[in-house]
GROMACS .gro file of C-alpha atoms in nm:
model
  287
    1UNK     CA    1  -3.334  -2.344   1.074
    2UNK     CA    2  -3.625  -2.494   1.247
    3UNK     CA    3  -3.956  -2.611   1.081
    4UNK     CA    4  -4.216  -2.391   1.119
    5UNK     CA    5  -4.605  -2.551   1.156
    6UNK     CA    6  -4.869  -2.333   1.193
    7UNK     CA    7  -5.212  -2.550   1.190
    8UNK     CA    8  -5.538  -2.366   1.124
    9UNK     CA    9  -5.852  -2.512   1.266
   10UNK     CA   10  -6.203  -2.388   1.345
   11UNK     CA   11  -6.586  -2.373   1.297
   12UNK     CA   12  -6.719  -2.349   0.942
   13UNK     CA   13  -6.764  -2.067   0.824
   14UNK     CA   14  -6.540  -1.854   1.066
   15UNK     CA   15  -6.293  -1.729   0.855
   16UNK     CA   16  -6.050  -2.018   0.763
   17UNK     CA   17  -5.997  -1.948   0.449
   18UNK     CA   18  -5.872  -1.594   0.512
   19UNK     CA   19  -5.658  -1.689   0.792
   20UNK     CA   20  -5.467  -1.926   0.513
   21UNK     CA   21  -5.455  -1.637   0.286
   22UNK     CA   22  -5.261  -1.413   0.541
   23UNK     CA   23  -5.078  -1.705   0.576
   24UNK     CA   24  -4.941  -1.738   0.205
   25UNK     CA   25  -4.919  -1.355   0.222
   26UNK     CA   26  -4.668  -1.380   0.480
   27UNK     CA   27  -4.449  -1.651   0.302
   28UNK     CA   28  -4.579  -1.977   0.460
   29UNK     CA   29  -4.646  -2.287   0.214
   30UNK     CA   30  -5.079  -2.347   0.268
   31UNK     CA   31  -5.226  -2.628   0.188
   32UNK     CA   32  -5.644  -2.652   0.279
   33UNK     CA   33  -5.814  -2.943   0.430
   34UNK     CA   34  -5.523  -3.203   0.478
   35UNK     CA   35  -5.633  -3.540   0.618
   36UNK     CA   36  -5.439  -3.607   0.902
   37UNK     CA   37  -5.356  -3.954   0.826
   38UNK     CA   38  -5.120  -3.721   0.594
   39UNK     CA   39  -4.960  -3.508   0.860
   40UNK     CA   40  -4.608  -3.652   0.906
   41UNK     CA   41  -4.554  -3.736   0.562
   42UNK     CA   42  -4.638  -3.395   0.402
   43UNK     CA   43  -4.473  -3.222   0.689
   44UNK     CA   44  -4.181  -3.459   0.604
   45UNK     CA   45  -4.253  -3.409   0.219
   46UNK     CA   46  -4.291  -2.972   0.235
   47UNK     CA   47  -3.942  -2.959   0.460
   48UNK     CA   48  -3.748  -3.051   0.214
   49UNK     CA   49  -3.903  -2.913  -0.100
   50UNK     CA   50  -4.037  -2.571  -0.022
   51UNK     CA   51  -3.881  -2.419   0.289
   52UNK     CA   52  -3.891  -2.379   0.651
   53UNK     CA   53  -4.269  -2.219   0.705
   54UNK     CA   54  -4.569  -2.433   0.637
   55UNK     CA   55  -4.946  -2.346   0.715
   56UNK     CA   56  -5.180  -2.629   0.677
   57UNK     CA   57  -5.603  -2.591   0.758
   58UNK     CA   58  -5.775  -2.890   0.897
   59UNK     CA   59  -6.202  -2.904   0.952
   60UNK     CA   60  -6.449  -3.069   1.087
   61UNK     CA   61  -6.445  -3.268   0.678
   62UNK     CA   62  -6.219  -3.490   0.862
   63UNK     CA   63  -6.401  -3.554   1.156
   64UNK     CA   64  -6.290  -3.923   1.208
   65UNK     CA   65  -5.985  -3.826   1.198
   66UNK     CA   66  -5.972  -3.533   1.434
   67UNK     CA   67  -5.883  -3.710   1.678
   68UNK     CA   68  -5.527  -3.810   1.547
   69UNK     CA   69  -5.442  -3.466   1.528
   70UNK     CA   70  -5.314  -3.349   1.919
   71UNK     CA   71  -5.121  -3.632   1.985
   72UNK     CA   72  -4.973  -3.595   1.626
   73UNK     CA   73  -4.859  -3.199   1.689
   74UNK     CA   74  -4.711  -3.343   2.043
   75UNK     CA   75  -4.506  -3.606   1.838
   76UNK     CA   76  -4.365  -3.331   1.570
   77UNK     CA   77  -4.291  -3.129   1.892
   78UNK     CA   78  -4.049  -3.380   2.007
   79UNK     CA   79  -3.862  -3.345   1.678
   80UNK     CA   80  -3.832  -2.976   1.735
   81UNK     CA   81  -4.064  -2.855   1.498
   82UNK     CA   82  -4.206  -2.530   1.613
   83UNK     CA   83  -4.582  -2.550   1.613
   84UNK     CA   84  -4.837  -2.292   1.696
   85UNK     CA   85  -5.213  -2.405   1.623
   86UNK     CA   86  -5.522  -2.178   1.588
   87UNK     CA   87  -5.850  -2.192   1.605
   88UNK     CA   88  -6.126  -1.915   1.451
   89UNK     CA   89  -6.435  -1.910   1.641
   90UNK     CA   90  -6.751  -1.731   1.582
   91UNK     CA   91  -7.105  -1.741   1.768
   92UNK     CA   92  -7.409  -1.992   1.664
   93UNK     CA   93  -7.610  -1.706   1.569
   94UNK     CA   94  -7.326  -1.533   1.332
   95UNK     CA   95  -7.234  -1.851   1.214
   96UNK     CA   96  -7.605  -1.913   1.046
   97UNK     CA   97  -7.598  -1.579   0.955
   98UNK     CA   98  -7.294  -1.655   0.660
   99UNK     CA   99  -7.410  -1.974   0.604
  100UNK     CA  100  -7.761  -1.805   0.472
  101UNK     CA  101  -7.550  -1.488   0.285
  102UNK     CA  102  -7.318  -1.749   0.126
  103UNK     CA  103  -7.629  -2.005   0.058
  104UNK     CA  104  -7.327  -2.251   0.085
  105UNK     CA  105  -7.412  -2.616   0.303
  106UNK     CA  106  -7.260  -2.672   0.597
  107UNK     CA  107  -6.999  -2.999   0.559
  108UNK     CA  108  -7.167  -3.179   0.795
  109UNK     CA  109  -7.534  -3.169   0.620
  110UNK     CA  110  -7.542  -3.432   0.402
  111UNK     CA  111  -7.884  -3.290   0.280
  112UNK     CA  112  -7.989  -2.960   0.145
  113UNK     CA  113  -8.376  -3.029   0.308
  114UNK     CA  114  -8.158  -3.037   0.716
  115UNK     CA  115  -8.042  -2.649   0.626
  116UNK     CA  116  -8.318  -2.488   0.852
  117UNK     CA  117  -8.210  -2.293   1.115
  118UNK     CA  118  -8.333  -2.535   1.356
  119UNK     CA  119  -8.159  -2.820   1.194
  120UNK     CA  120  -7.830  -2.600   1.108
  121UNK     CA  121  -7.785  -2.489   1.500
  122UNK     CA  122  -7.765  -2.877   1.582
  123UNK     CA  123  -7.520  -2.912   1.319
  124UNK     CA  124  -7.315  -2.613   1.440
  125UNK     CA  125  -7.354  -2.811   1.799
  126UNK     CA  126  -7.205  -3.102   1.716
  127UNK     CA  127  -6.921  -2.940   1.511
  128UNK     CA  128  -6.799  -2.762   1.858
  129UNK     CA  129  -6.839  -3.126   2.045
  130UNK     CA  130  -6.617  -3.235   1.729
  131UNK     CA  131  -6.352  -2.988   1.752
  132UNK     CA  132  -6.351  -2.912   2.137
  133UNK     CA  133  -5.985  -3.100   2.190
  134UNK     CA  134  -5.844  -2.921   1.920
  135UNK     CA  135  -5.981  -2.573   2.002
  136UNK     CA  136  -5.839  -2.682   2.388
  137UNK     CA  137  -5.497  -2.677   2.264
  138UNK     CA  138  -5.466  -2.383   2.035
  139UNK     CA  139  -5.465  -1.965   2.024
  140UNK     CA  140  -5.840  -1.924   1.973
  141UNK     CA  141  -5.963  -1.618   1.751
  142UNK     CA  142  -6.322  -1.485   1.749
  143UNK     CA  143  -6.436  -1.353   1.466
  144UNK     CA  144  -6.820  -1.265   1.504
  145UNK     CA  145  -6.753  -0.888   1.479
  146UNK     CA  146  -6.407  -0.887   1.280
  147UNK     CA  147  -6.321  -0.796   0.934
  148UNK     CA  148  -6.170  -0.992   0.676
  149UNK     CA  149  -5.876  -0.732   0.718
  150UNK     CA  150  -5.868  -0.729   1.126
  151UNK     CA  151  -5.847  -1.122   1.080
  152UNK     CA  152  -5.541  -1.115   0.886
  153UNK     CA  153  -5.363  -0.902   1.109
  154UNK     CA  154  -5.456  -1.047   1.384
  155UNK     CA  155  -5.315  -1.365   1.247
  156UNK     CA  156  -4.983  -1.160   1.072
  157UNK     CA  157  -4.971  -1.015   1.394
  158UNK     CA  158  -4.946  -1.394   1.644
  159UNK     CA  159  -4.691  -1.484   1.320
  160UNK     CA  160  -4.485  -1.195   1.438
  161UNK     CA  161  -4.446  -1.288   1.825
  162UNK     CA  162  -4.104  -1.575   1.824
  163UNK     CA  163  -4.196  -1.880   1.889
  164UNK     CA  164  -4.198  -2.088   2.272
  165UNK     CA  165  -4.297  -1.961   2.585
  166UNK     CA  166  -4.655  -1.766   2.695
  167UNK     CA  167  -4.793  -1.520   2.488
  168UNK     CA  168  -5.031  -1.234   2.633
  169UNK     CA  169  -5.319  -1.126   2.433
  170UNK     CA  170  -5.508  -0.787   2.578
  171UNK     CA  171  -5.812  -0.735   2.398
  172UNK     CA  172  -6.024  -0.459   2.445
  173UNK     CA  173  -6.431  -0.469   2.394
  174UNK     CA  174  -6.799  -0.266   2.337
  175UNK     CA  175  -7.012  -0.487   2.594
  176UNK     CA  176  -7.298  -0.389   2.334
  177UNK     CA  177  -7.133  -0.588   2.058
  178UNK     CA  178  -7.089  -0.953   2.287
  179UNK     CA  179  -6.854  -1.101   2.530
  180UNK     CA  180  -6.576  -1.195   2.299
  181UNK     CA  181  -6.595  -1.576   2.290
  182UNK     CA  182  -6.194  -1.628   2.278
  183UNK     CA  183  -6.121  -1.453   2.624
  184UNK     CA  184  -5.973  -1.647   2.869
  185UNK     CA  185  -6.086  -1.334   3.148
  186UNK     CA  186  -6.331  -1.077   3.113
  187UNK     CA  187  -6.330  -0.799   3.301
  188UNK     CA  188  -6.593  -0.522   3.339
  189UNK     CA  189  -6.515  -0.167   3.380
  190UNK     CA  190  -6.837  -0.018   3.238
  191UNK     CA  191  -6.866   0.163   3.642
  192UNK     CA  192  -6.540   0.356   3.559
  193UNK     CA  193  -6.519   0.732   3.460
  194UNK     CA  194  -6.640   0.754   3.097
  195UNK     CA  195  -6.508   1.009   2.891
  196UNK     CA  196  -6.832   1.001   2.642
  197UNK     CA  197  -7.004   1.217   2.856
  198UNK     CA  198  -6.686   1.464   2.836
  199UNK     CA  199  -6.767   1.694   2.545
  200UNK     CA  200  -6.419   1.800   2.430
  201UNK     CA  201  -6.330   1.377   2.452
  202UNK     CA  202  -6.648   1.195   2.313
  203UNK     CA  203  -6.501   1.186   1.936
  204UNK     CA  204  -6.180   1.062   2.084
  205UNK     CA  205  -6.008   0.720   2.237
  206UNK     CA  206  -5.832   0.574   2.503
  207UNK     CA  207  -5.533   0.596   2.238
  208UNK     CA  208  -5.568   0.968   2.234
  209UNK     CA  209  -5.332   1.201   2.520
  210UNK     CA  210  -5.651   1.370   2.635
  211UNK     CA  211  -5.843   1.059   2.721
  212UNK     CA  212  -5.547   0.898   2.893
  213UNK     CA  213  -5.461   1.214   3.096
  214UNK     CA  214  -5.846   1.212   3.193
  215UNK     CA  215  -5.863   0.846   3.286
  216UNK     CA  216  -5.494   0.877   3.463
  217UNK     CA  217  -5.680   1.120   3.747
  218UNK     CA  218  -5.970   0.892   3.838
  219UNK     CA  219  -5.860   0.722   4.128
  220UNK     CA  220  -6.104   0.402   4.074
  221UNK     CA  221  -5.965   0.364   3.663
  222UNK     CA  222  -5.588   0.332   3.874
  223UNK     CA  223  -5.702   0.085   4.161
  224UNK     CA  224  -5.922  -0.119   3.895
  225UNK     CA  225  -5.578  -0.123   3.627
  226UNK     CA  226  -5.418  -0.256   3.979
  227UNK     CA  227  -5.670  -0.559   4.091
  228UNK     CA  228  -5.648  -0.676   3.739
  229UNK     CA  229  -5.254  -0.690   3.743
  230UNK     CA  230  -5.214  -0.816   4.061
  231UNK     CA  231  -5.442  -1.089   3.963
  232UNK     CA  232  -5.319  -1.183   3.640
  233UNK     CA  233  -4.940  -1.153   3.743
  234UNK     CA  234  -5.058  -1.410   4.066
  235UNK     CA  235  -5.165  -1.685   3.782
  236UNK     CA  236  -4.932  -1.641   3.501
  237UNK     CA  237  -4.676  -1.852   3.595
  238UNK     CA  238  -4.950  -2.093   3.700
  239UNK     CA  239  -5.080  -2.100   3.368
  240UNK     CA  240  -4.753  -2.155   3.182
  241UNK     CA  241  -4.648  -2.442   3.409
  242UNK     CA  242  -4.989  -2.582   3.286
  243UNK     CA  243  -4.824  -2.553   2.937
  244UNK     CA  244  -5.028  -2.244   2.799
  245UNK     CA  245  -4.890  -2.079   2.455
  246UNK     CA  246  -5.159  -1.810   2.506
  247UNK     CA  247  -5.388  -1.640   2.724
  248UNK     CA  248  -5.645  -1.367   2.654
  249UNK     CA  249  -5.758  -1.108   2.827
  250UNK     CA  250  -6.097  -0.893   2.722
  251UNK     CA  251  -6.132  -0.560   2.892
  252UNK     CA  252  -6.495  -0.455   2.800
  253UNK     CA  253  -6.650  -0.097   2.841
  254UNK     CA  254  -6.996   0.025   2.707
  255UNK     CA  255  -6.847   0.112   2.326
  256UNK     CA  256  -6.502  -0.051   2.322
  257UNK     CA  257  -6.370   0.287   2.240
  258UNK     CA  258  -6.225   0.517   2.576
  259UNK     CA  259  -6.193   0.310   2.895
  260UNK     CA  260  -6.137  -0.026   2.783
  261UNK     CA  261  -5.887   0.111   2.525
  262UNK     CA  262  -5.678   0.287   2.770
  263UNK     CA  263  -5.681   0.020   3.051
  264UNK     CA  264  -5.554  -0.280   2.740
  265UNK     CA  265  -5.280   0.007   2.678
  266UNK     CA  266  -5.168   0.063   2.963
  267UNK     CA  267  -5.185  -0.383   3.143
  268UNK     CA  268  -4.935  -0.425   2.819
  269UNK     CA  269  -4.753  -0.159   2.896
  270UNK     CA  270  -4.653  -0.375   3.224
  271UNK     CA  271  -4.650  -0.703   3.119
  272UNK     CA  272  -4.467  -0.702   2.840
  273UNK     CA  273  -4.162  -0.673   3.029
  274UNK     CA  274  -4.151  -0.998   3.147
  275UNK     CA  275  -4.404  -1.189   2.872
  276UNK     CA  276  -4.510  -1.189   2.512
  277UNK     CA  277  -4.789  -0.933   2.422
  278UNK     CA  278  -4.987  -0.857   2.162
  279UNK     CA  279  -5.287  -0.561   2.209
  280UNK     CA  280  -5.612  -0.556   1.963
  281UNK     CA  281  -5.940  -0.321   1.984
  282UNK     CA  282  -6.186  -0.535   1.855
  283UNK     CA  283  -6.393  -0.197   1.786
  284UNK     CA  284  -6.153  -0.013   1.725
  285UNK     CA  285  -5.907  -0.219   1.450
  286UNK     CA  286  -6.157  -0.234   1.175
  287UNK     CA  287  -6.212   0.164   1.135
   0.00000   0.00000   0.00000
């Protein structure tokens, strides 16, 4: 049986240490904060002693290092270990938001006196300019509006799709929350039909019979759920020549709850016929 790698990355204070969690939940071996210099020889050293399924976290601690780390995963690749890396994103502002609940430093202040806000959003800065290769090459997560539990089965949930090949993420949205900042695409459909303004379908959501049957009939909600798959089916097998493991694709209405809903639905519906896909409500998966 193959060796399984699964290598956590991401901003500080995004979530890593929940992602690991969901990790050991689901069986894998974790370890937190591995230098990479140490790489081949744990993944050498955990293969033999504790199974087939290892999860290991890297940050920004080992910054000098970093840059090790792609060329590394390429090199285990060629041994054919099965790696999947991701990386948990979150926006400046909600970022300096945990660091001031949490009162915790961020790794790269060496000094409690540069933990202003001013001084922290630089920090933040030059932690994305740090881990920018990294978050290149792997499934990127958002998690500025996310629960603790929608994180972990988001993550259970990528653990569950095999292995190789593309994997399709549709993502639906509330444009009044933010542009989630792990979408490859975004598309608007906030001019569509809305069913909020339908009495008898406001408490309900695009999941819901009623809503679907309502959206089905609106002739602009079926050519929009057409441009979008004619233009994603034109560039997937573009993007998986260019080696892609995922691509996400944010459909955003006004409250992430009818229209957006229905048209994520329905896109996976089709595509996951030929590709890999995995659906989340950002709005929606934390009720």
């Amino acid at each position: 049986m193959a060796l399984e790698i699964v290598l956590i990355t991401g901003m500080s204070g995004s979530g890593k240490s929940v992602a690991l969690h969901a990790m050991e939940d689901a069986g894998y071996y974790c370890v937190d904060n591995l230098p990479p210099e140490l790489l081949a020889a744990f993944v050498d050293l955990e293969h033999k002693h504790h199974g087939n399924r290892v999860a290991i976290a890297m940050d920004v601690r080992s910054a000098t290092s970093l840059p090790q780390v792609p060329k590394e995963l390429d090199r285990l690749k060629s041994q054919g270990i099965v790696v999947q890396s991701l990386f948990l994103d979150a926006t400046t502002g909600t970022l300096i938001r945990r660091f001031s609940e949490t009162r915790r430093r961020h790794p790269l202040s060496n000094d409690e006196l540069l933990q202003g806000r001013q001084a922290l959003v630089q920090i933040i800065e030059l932690e994305r300019e740090l881990l920018a290769d990294l978050r290149e090459q792997s499934h990127v997560i958002d998690t500025s509006h996310i629960r603790s539990s929608q994180l972990q089965s988001y993550v259970k949930g990528l653990l569950s799709v095999t292995a190789g090949g593309m994997t399709l993420v549709f993502q639906s949205f509330a444009f009044k929350r933010g542009i989630p900042v792990d979408a490859d695409y975004v598309f608007d459909v906030r001019m569509l039909p809305n069913p909020h303004y339908e009495s008898s379908l406001r408490d309900l959501t695009g999941l819901d019979a009623p809503v679907a049957e309502f959206l089905a009939q609106q002739p602009e909600v079926l050519t929009m759920e057409q441009h979008i798959e004619q233009f994603m089916a034109f560039w997937l097998d573009v993007l998986e020549q260019n080696h892609r493991s995922y691509v996400t694709v944010a459909i955003g209405c006004t409250g992430g709850q009818h229209r957006s809903v229905y048209l994520v639905e329905q896109l996976a519906r089709r595509f996951e016929q030929r590709w890999k896909v995995l659906r989340r409500h950002r709005e929606m998966d934390g009720r």
